[in-house]
Amino acid sequence: MLALAAGASAAVPLAAPSAAASGAVVGGARLASDGVQADGGAALPRKLTARAWLLADQDSGEVLACYRAHQRLAPASTLKMLFADTLLGRFERTARHTVTDADLAGIPSGSSLVGVRAGVAYSVEQLWQGVFLRSGNDAVQVLARMNGGVARTVAEMQAKAADLQALDTRVVSPDGYDHPGQLSSAYDLALFARHGLKNPDFRAYCGTGAARFPAGGGRTFAIENTDRLLSGTYGVTPYPGLIGVKNGYTSQAGNTFAGAATRAGRTLVVTVLHPASGHNSVYEETAALLDWGFAQGGSAKAVGMLVDALSEGGARVSSSGAPHAGARASSAGGGPGGWGVLGGAGAVVALAAGGAYAVRRRRGREASAPER
């Protein structure tokens, strides 16, 4: 029994207009604008090809620059930040769980895996390392099952998104895998990252470069963080002061990234979604935006704000909540492993009913590092 903790790209992404564009805009009206938003300071980096991006100050929440901040796009594994925001602290780090075949049933084919095996006992800490370092959908599934099931976890994630006022986000699966209607935005992902970085466990996990993972029979194997700005792999230079956070890749989403770095006592949060080219572009554009932000000091004026969570005293921002493509609740309900579709702005509707849900197989795989 687990003890509760005390207080406990070439591909075309899914996209849809944000609800923010048709009502009050979370974070400020300029964040719904289509063009680049920046005031003061030097010119922004050239060759920014991402379909959406945002740069903000971690402490103040000021958005320093952005492009299509509320554009709804497929998030890939960056959605795991919301999974961590929702479940971190639910179980003690040292608690152990012996994985069963049922725990691993229904993981979508083609998922990124850390190598969780049935019959092996894992600590909660090891499972979270599998989530953050290797983006393991198997580790996500086990933690979700421990939490009472995938459908329940999806519902809790949607509720967490509503509390964080991440109104562009629709959760279908807890791992960020490609599913129709699973969407987020550069703005919402920045909210997830900013909130998570206030949690020491989140901060420690996302900044871990390497760890040992159980292989069964008392053996372990090495796992390394797939964040190339942290690990310095595949020709990417490690970024000075990088805290980490989360990268992702799917054929629907292309490359996605949410990161944070500290320099001279200042921490910046950045999100970059779907650069036009693959390979290392998402890391290069992230580094360029961070360099620009740190170079500005106080000269760049805020163009918006990352709002505070309602549970932390944040002022509620209303939105029209107009339905968007792919966000309506599916009558089919659950899918493999109990995935459910949630729709409606601020709504928390878990569809746990049976029925097959067609999982989109990935049409491509990034040859150097198939991060999903």
Tab-separated table of C-alpha atoms in Angstrom:
chain	number	residue	atom	x	y	z
A	1	MET	CA	0.000	0.000	0.000
A	2	LEU	CA	1.402	3.403	-0.970
A	3	ALA	CA	1.388	6.104	1.667
A	4	LEU	CA	0.035	9.509	0.721
A	5	ALA	CA	2.492	12.305	1.282
A	6	ALA	CA	1.747	14.809	3.953
A	7	GLY	CA	-0.405	17.615	2.580
A	8	ALA	CA	-0.654	15.787	-0.309
A	9	SER	CA	8.576	19.977	-38.411
A	10	ALA	CA	7.385	18.127	-41.431
A	11	ALA	CA	4.238	16.986	-39.816
A	12	VAL	CA	1.176	19.213	-39.528
A	13	PRO	CA	0.216	19.780	-35.860
A	14	LEU	CA	-3.308	19.811	-34.573
A	15	ALA	CA	-4.307	23.426	-34.168
A	16	ALA	CA	-7.383	25.485	-33.475
A	17	PRO	CA	-8.234	29.085	-32.609
A	18	SER	CA	-7.979	29.847	-28.919
A	19	ALA	CA	-11.054	30.601	-26.865
A	20	ALA	CA	-9.038	33.552	-25.619
A	21	ALA	CA	-9.350	35.129	-29.059
A	22	SER	CA	-13.116	35.385	-28.764
A	23	GLY	CA	-13.441	36.707	-25.229
A	24	ALA	CA	-11.333	38.044	-22.371
A	25	VAL	CA	-7.718	37.109	-22.921
A	26	VAL	CA	-5.854	35.340	-20.149
A	27	GLY	CA	-2.679	37.317	-19.485
A	28	GLY	CA	-3.650	40.427	-21.430
A	29	ALA	CA	-5.190	41.400	-24.766
A	30	ARG	CA	-1.899	41.558	-26.652
A	31	LEU	CA	-1.339	37.854	-26.096
A	32	ALA	CA	-4.191	37.070	-28.472
A	33	SER	CA	-2.547	39.028	-31.292
A	34	ASP	CA	-1.197	37.150	-34.268
A	35	GLY	CA	2.126	38.933	-34.644
A	36	VAL	CA	5.252	39.117	-32.497
A	37	GLN	CA	4.673	41.047	-29.269
A	38	ALA	CA	7.707	42.790	-27.721
A	39	ASP	CA	8.381	46.290	-26.367
A	40	GLY	CA	11.751	47.887	-25.857
A	41	GLY	CA	15.162	46.329	-25.859
A	42	ALA	CA	17.154	45.028	-28.800
A	43	ALA	CA	15.639	43.353	-31.824
A	44	LEU	CA	14.475	39.805	-31.285
A	45	PRO	CA	16.555	36.923	-32.659
A	46	ARG	CA	16.241	36.340	-36.363
A	47	LYS	CA	15.191	33.013	-37.859
A	48	LEU	CA	12.560	32.188	-35.269
A	49	THR	CA	10.457	29.652	-37.138
A	50	ALA	CA	8.306	28.257	-34.298
A	51	ARG	CA	4.550	28.363	-34.797
A	52	ALA	CA	4.236	29.794	-31.277
A	53	TRP	CA	6.599	30.826	-28.498
A	54	LEU	CA	6.703	32.804	-25.248
A	55	LEU	CA	9.373	34.207	-22.944
A	56	ALA	CA	8.557	35.311	-19.383
A	57	ASP	CA	10.128	36.193	-16.058
A	58	GLN	CA	9.668	33.351	-13.588
A	59	ASP	CA	9.375	35.511	-10.476
A	60	SER	CA	7.248	38.409	-11.672
A	61	GLY	CA	5.281	36.499	-14.292
A	62	GLU	CA	5.838	39.303	-16.820
A	63	VAL	CA	5.679	38.123	-20.415
A	64	LEU	CA	8.636	39.797	-22.125
A	65	ALA	CA	7.908	38.674	-25.668
A	66	CYS	CA	5.708	36.180	-27.451
A	67	TYR	CA	4.298	35.008	-30.734
A	68	ARG	CA	0.803	33.507	-30.955
A	69	ALA	CA	0.855	32.845	-27.233
A	70	HIS	CA	-2.653	31.389	-27.132
A	71	GLN	CA	-2.537	29.404	-30.370
A	72	ARG	CA	-3.760	25.888	-29.608
A	73	LEU	CA	-1.328	23.247	-30.814
A	74	ALA	CA	-0.471	19.648	-30.043
A	75	PRO	CA	1.845	19.730	-26.991
A	76	ALA	CA	3.572	16.315	-27.156
A	77	SER	CA	5.399	15.386	-23.948
A	78	THR	CA	5.477	18.928	-22.603
A	79	LEU	CA	1.987	18.059	-21.305
A	80	LYS	CA	3.758	15.845	-18.768
A	81	MET	CA	4.475	19.083	-16.866
A	82	LEU	CA	0.765	19.315	-16.090
A	83	PHE	CA	0.784	15.643	-15.114
A	84	ALA	CA	3.556	16.422	-12.626
A	85	ASP	CA	1.840	19.607	-11.398
A	86	THR	CA	-1.208	17.463	-10.663
A	87	LEU	CA	0.333	14.363	-9.055
A	88	LEU	CA	3.702	15.322	-7.586
A	89	GLY	CA	3.465	14.955	-3.832
A	90	ARG	CA	0.532	12.562	-4.052
A	91	PHE	CA	2.805	9.696	-2.947
A	92	GLU	CA	5.934	9.583	-0.829
A	93	ARG	CA	9.124	9.517	-2.889
A	94	THR	CA	10.352	6.398	-1.108
A	95	ALA	CA	7.072	4.469	-1.422
A	96	ARG	CA	7.410	1.381	-3.619
A	97	HIS	CA	5.031	-0.158	-6.120
A	98	THR	CA	5.366	-3.557	-7.800
A	99	VAL	CA	4.182	-3.127	-11.373
A	100	THR	CA	1.610	-5.538	-12.801
A	101	ASP	CA	0.697	-6.369	-16.384
A	102	ALA	CA	-2.535	-4.425	-15.867
A	103	ASP	CA	-0.526	-1.317	-14.957
A	104	LEU	CA	1.085	-1.399	-18.403
A	105	ALA	CA	-1.968	-2.329	-20.452
A	106	GLY	CA	-3.073	0.082	-23.148
A	107	ILE	CA	0.081	2.154	-23.587
A	108	PRO	CA	-0.168	3.548	-27.148
A	109	SER	CA	2.004	1.805	-29.716
A	110	GLY	CA	5.110	3.809	-30.573
A	111	SER	CA	5.292	5.524	-27.174
A	112	SER	CA	8.585	6.590	-25.655
A	113	LEU	CA	9.375	4.174	-22.830
A	114	VAL	CA	11.829	4.183	-19.953
A	115	GLY	CA	11.649	0.388	-19.601
A	116	VAL	CA	9.202	-0.297	-16.757
A	117	ARG	CA	8.659	-4.045	-16.368
A	118	ALA	CA	5.878	-6.030	-14.751
A	119	GLY	CA	6.965	-7.835	-11.594
A	120	VAL	CA	9.606	-5.248	-10.686
A	121	ALA	CA	9.221	-2.941	-7.675
A	122	TYR	CA	9.936	0.747	-8.288
A	123	SER	CA	10.094	3.660	-5.904
A	124	VAL	CA	7.935	6.678	-6.668
A	125	GLU	CA	11.128	8.651	-7.140
A	126	GLN	CA	12.344	6.215	-9.798
A	127	LEU	CA	9.051	6.416	-11.654
A	128	TRP	CA	9.207	10.211	-11.700
A	129	GLN	CA	12.783	10.006	-12.988
A	130	GLY	CA	11.413	7.844	-15.783
A	131	VAL	CA	8.832	10.529	-16.554
A	132	PHE	CA	11.187	13.509	-16.539
A	133	LEU	CA	14.409	12.027	-17.905
A	134	ARG	CA	13.159	9.574	-20.522
A	135	SER	CA	9.629	10.892	-21.006
A	136	GLY	CA	8.471	7.354	-20.320
A	137	ASN	CA	4.804	6.842	-21.109
A	138	ASP	CA	5.083	3.554	-19.238
A	139	ALA	CA	6.106	5.408	-16.060
A	140	VAL	CA	3.245	7.890	-16.592
A	141	GLN	CA	0.775	5.047	-16.958
A	142	VAL	CA	1.918	3.325	-13.762
A	143	LEU	CA	1.665	6.541	-11.739
A	144	ALA	CA	-1.768	7.222	-13.219
A	145	ARG	CA	-2.938	3.711	-12.281
A	146	MET	CA	-1.600	4.227	-8.777
A	147	ASN	CA	-3.679	7.411	-8.679
A	148	GLY	CA	-6.885	5.519	-9.335
A	149	GLY	CA	-6.736	5.149	-13.097
A	150	VAL	CA	-6.071	7.037	-16.276
A	151	ALA	CA	-9.563	8.537	-16.611
A	152	ARG	CA	-9.433	9.894	-13.076
A	153	THR	CA	-5.961	11.314	-13.674
A	154	VAL	CA	-7.061	12.991	-16.912
A	155	ALA	CA	-9.988	14.592	-15.069
A	156	GLU	CA	-7.687	15.816	-12.285
A	157	MET	CA	-5.249	17.230	-14.833
A	158	GLN	CA	-8.058	19.153	-16.522
A	159	ALA	CA	-9.139	20.459	-13.126
A	160	LYS	CA	-5.555	21.519	-12.412
A	161	ALA	CA	-5.379	23.304	-15.756
A	162	ALA	CA	-8.571	25.168	-14.856
A	163	ASP	CA	-7.102	26.192	-11.490
A	164	LEU	CA	-3.949	27.444	-13.232
A	165	GLN	CA	-6.224	29.316	-15.687
A	166	ALA	CA	-4.707	27.380	-18.576
A	167	LEU	CA	-7.870	27.681	-20.638
A	168	ASP	CA	-6.293	26.694	-23.960
A	169	THR	CA	-5.510	23.199	-22.707
A	170	ARG	CA	-7.611	20.108	-23.353
A	171	VAL	CA	-6.337	16.888	-21.815
A	172	VAL	CA	-7.016	13.548	-23.495
A	173	SER	CA	-4.147	11.461	-22.133
A	174	PRO	CA	-1.738	12.141	-19.261
A	175	ASP	CA	1.399	11.632	-21.351
A	176	GLY	CA	0.893	14.093	-24.221
A	177	TYR	CA	0.677	11.399	-26.901
A	178	ASP	CA	-1.101	12.389	-30.111
A	179	HIS	CA	-4.879	12.149	-29.698
A	180	PRO	CA	-7.542	14.165	-31.505
A	181	GLY	CA	-8.431	17.194	-29.393
A	182	GLN	CA	-5.343	17.081	-27.152
A	183	LEU	CA	-4.141	20.678	-27.314
A	184	SER	CA	-2.332	23.325	-25.322
A	185	SER	CA	-0.544	26.613	-26.052
A	186	ALA	CA	2.771	28.360	-25.492
A	187	TYR	CA	1.057	30.403	-22.785
A	188	ASP	CA	-0.432	27.443	-20.933
A	189	LEU	CA	2.810	25.462	-21.065
A	190	ALA	CA	4.593	28.457	-19.520
A	191	LEU	CA	1.993	28.406	-16.724
A	192	PHE	CA	2.672	24.704	-16.146
A	193	ALA	CA	6.436	25.245	-16.078
A	194	ARG	CA	6.258	28.287	-13.795
A	195	HIS	CA	3.964	26.516	-11.353
A	196	GLY	CA	6.081	23.367	-11.363
A	197	LEU	CA	9.329	25.198	-10.714
A	198	LYS	CA	7.930	26.417	-7.402
A	199	ASN	CA	7.931	22.760	-6.282
A	200	PRO	CA	11.403	21.578	-5.136
A	201	ASP	CA	10.712	18.019	-6.312
A	202	PHE	CA	9.626	19.183	-9.777
A	203	ARG	CA	12.704	21.386	-10.006
A	204	ALA	CA	15.010	18.556	-8.930
A	205	TYR	CA	13.542	15.998	-11.313
A	206	CYS	CA	13.528	18.235	-14.387
A	207	GLY	CA	17.126	19.256	-13.740
A	208	THR	CA	18.501	15.737	-13.278
A	209	GLY	CA	20.875	14.813	-16.077
A	210	ALA	CA	21.216	11.084	-15.488
A	211	ALA	CA	20.125	8.343	-13.113
A	212	ARG	CA	20.086	4.569	-12.653
A	213	PHE	CA	16.819	2.754	-13.345
A	214	PRO	CA	15.811	-0.721	-12.106
A	215	ALA	CA	16.124	-3.538	-14.628
A	216	GLY	CA	14.895	-6.329	-12.350
A	217	GLY	CA	16.882	-8.934	-10.507
A	218	GLY	CA	18.750	-6.288	-8.544
A	219	ARG	CA	20.248	-4.823	-11.713
A	220	THR	CA	19.995	-1.256	-13.006
A	221	PHE	CA	20.710	0.592	-16.219
A	222	ALA	CA	21.624	4.186	-16.978
A	223	ILE	CA	19.052	6.682	-18.206
A	224	GLU	CA	19.923	10.162	-19.488
A	225	ASN	CA	17.749	13.241	-19.807
A	226	THR	CA	16.494	13.716	-23.377
A	227	ASP	CA	16.620	17.515	-22.953
A	228	ARG	CA	19.589	18.313	-25.187
A	229	LEU	CA	20.108	21.785	-23.717
A	230	LEU	CA	20.697	20.005	-20.413
A	231	SER	CA	22.573	16.914	-21.594
A	232	GLY	CA	24.540	18.466	-24.446
A	233	THR	CA	23.834	15.549	-26.781
A	234	TYR	CA	23.330	15.391	-30.566
A	235	GLY	CA	25.465	18.443	-31.213
A	236	VAL	CA	23.647	20.814	-28.855
A	237	THR	CA	25.768	22.921	-26.511
A	238	PRO	CA	24.468	22.774	-22.907
A	239	TYR	CA	22.850	26.078	-22.007
A	240	PRO	CA	24.547	27.878	-19.066
A	241	GLY	CA	22.272	28.096	-16.058
A	242	LEU	CA	19.625	25.828	-17.527
A	243	ILE	CA	17.272	24.415	-14.903
A	244	GLY	CA	15.696	22.026	-17.363
A	245	VAL	CA	11.936	21.352	-17.573
A	246	LYS	CA	10.533	19.317	-20.523
A	247	ASN	CA	10.995	18.585	-24.196
A	248	GLY	CA	8.759	16.624	-26.524
A	249	TYR	CA	8.308	15.245	-30.005
A	250	THR	CA	5.501	13.531	-31.895
A	251	SER	CA	4.624	13.389	-35.577
A	252	GLN	CA	1.549	15.548	-34.902
A	253	ALA	CA	3.270	18.074	-32.637
A	254	GLY	CA	6.697	18.199	-34.161
A	255	ASN	CA	9.294	19.377	-31.642
A	256	THR	CA	8.107	21.141	-28.494
A	257	PHE	CA	10.046	22.551	-25.560
A	258	ALA	CA	9.477	24.272	-22.248
A	259	GLY	CA	12.534	25.370	-20.318
A	260	ALA	CA	13.919	27.709	-17.698
A	261	ALA	CA	17.349	29.114	-16.969
A	262	THR	CA	18.890	31.349	-14.311
A	263	ARG	CA	21.554	34.001	-14.839
A	264	ALA	CA	22.671	36.687	-12.377
A	265	GLY	CA	19.824	35.823	-10.052
A	266	ARG	CA	17.121	36.125	-12.705
A	267	THR	CA	15.120	33.148	-13.983
A	268	LEU	CA	13.397	33.137	-17.347
A	269	VAL	CA	10.809	30.650	-18.597
A	270	VAL	CA	10.500	29.911	-22.304
A	271	THR	CA	8.233	27.764	-24.445
A	272	VAL	CA	8.812	26.986	-28.124
A	273	LEU	CA	6.328	25.001	-30.213
A	274	HIS	CA	6.741	23.461	-33.647
A	275	PRO	CA	9.733	25.050	-35.395
A	276	ALA	CA	9.583	24.789	-39.169
A	277	SER	CA	12.588	22.496	-39.312
A	278	GLY	CA	13.393	19.540	-37.116
A	279	HIS	CA	16.533	18.146	-35.479
A	280	ASN	CA	17.924	20.815	-33.133
A	281	SER	CA	15.870	23.863	-34.155
A	282	VAL	CA	13.686	23.812	-31.029
A	283	TYR	CA	16.797	23.967	-28.838
A	284	GLU	CA	18.523	26.601	-30.940
A	285	GLU	CA	15.477	28.868	-30.924
A	286	THR	CA	15.024	28.328	-27.181
A	287	ALA	CA	18.641	29.305	-26.511
A	288	ALA	CA	18.326	32.386	-28.737
A	289	LEU	CA	15.234	33.590	-26.883
A	290	LEU	CA	16.866	33.039	-23.497
A	291	ASP	CA	19.979	34.930	-24.644
A	292	TRP	CA	17.782	37.815	-25.787
A	293	GLY	CA	15.860	37.876	-22.519
A	294	PHE	CA	18.933	37.885	-20.317
A	295	ALA	CA	20.586	40.560	-22.439
A	296	GLN	CA	17.629	42.931	-22.034
A	297	GLY	CA	17.849	43.252	-18.273
A	298	GLY	CA	14.994	45.570	-17.338
A	299	SER	CA	14.727	47.298	-20.715
A	300	ALA	CA	12.077	44.992	-22.171
A	301	LYS	CA	8.595	46.053	-21.080
A	302	ALA	CA	5.958	43.470	-20.250
A	303	VAL	CA	3.468	42.686	-23.000
A	304	GLY	CA	1.350	40.495	-20.736
A	305	MET	CA	1.392	38.425	-17.573
A	306	LEU	CA	1.463	34.801	-16.540
A	307	VAL	CA	-1.537	34.764	-14.230
A	308	ASP	CA	-1.526	33.165	-10.801
A	309	ALA	CA	-3.465	30.027	-9.966
A	310	LEU	CA	-6.922	30.558	-8.502
A	311	SER	CA	-5.927	28.423	-5.513
A	312	GLU	CA	-3.011	30.795	-4.910
A	313	GLY	CA	-5.141	33.942	-4.913
A	314	GLY	CA	-5.086	34.658	-8.614
A	315	ALA	CA	-7.868	36.805	-10.034
A	316	ARG	CA	-10.211	34.801	-12.214
A	317	VAL	CA	-10.036	35.625	-15.911
A	318	SER	CA	-13.229	34.835	-17.781
A	319	SER	CA	-13.239	33.549	-21.320
A	320	SER	CA	-16.054	32.904	-23.756
A	321	GLY	CA	-15.078	29.264	-23.853
A	322	ALA	CA	-16.272	28.759	-27.427
A	323	PRO	CA	-15.745	25.135	-28.505
A	324	HIS	CA	-12.827	24.585	-30.835
A	325	ALA	CA	-12.039	21.890	-33.345
A	326	GLY	CA	-11.339	18.549	-31.743
A	327	ALA	CA	-12.228	19.658	-28.230
A	328	ARG	CA	-15.796	18.367	-28.056
A	329	ALA	CA	-16.336	15.391	-25.810
A	330	SER	CA	-16.292	12.098	-27.648
A	331	SER	CA	-19.275	9.818	-27.247
A	332	ALA	CA	-16.896	6.882	-27.540
A	333	GLY	CA	-15.414	7.750	-24.166
A	334	GLY	CA	-12.331	5.909	-23.015
A	335	GLY	CA	-9.681	4.416	-25.184
A	336	PRO	CA	-6.658	2.211	-24.607
A	337	GLY	CA	-5.849	2.317	-20.932
A	338	GLY	CA	-8.938	4.428	-20.272
A	339	TRP	CA	-7.952	7.667	-22.031
A	340	GLY	CA	-10.811	10.170	-22.066
A	341	VAL	CA	-11.567	13.379	-23.931
A	342	LEU	CA	-12.484	16.475	-21.959
A	343	GLY	CA	-14.111	19.481	-23.558
A	344	GLY	CA	-15.577	22.899	-22.709
A	345	ALA	CA	-13.644	25.777	-21.229
A	346	GLY	CA	-12.988	25.177	-17.559
A	347	ALA	CA	-15.076	22.002	-17.610
A	348	VAL	CA	-13.870	18.835	-15.939
A	349	VAL	CA	-15.594	15.921	-17.589
A	350	ALA	CA	-13.912	12.527	-17.411
A	351	LEU	CA	-15.240	10.087	-19.965
A	352	ALA	CA	-14.579	6.706	-18.413
A	353	ALA	CA	-17.106	4.779	-20.470
A	354	GLY	CA	-15.901	1.806	-22.471
A	355	GLY	CA	-15.431	1.694	-26.205
A	356	ALA	CA	-12.513	1.759	-28.547
A	357	TYR	CA	-10.719	4.997	-29.161
A	358	ALA	CA	-8.661	5.161	-32.295
A	359	VAL	CA	-5.097	6.036	-31.421
A	360	ARG	CA	-3.208	7.859	-34.079
A	361	ARG	CA	-0.065	5.976	-34.985
A	362	ARG	CA	2.896	8.192	-35.500
A	363	ARG	CA	3.772	8.657	-39.112
A	364	GLY	CA	7.344	9.550	-38.483
A	365	ARG	CA	10.146	9.230	-36.023
A	366	GLU	CA	12.973	11.664	-35.488
A	367	ALA	CA	15.999	9.571	-36.386
A	368	SER	CA	18.377	10.954	-33.781
A	369	ALA	CA	16.080	10.902	-30.732
A	370	PRO	CA	12.473	9.711	-30.961
A	371	GLU	CA	11.173	11.732	-28.020
A	372	ARG	CA	7.437	11.367	-27.497
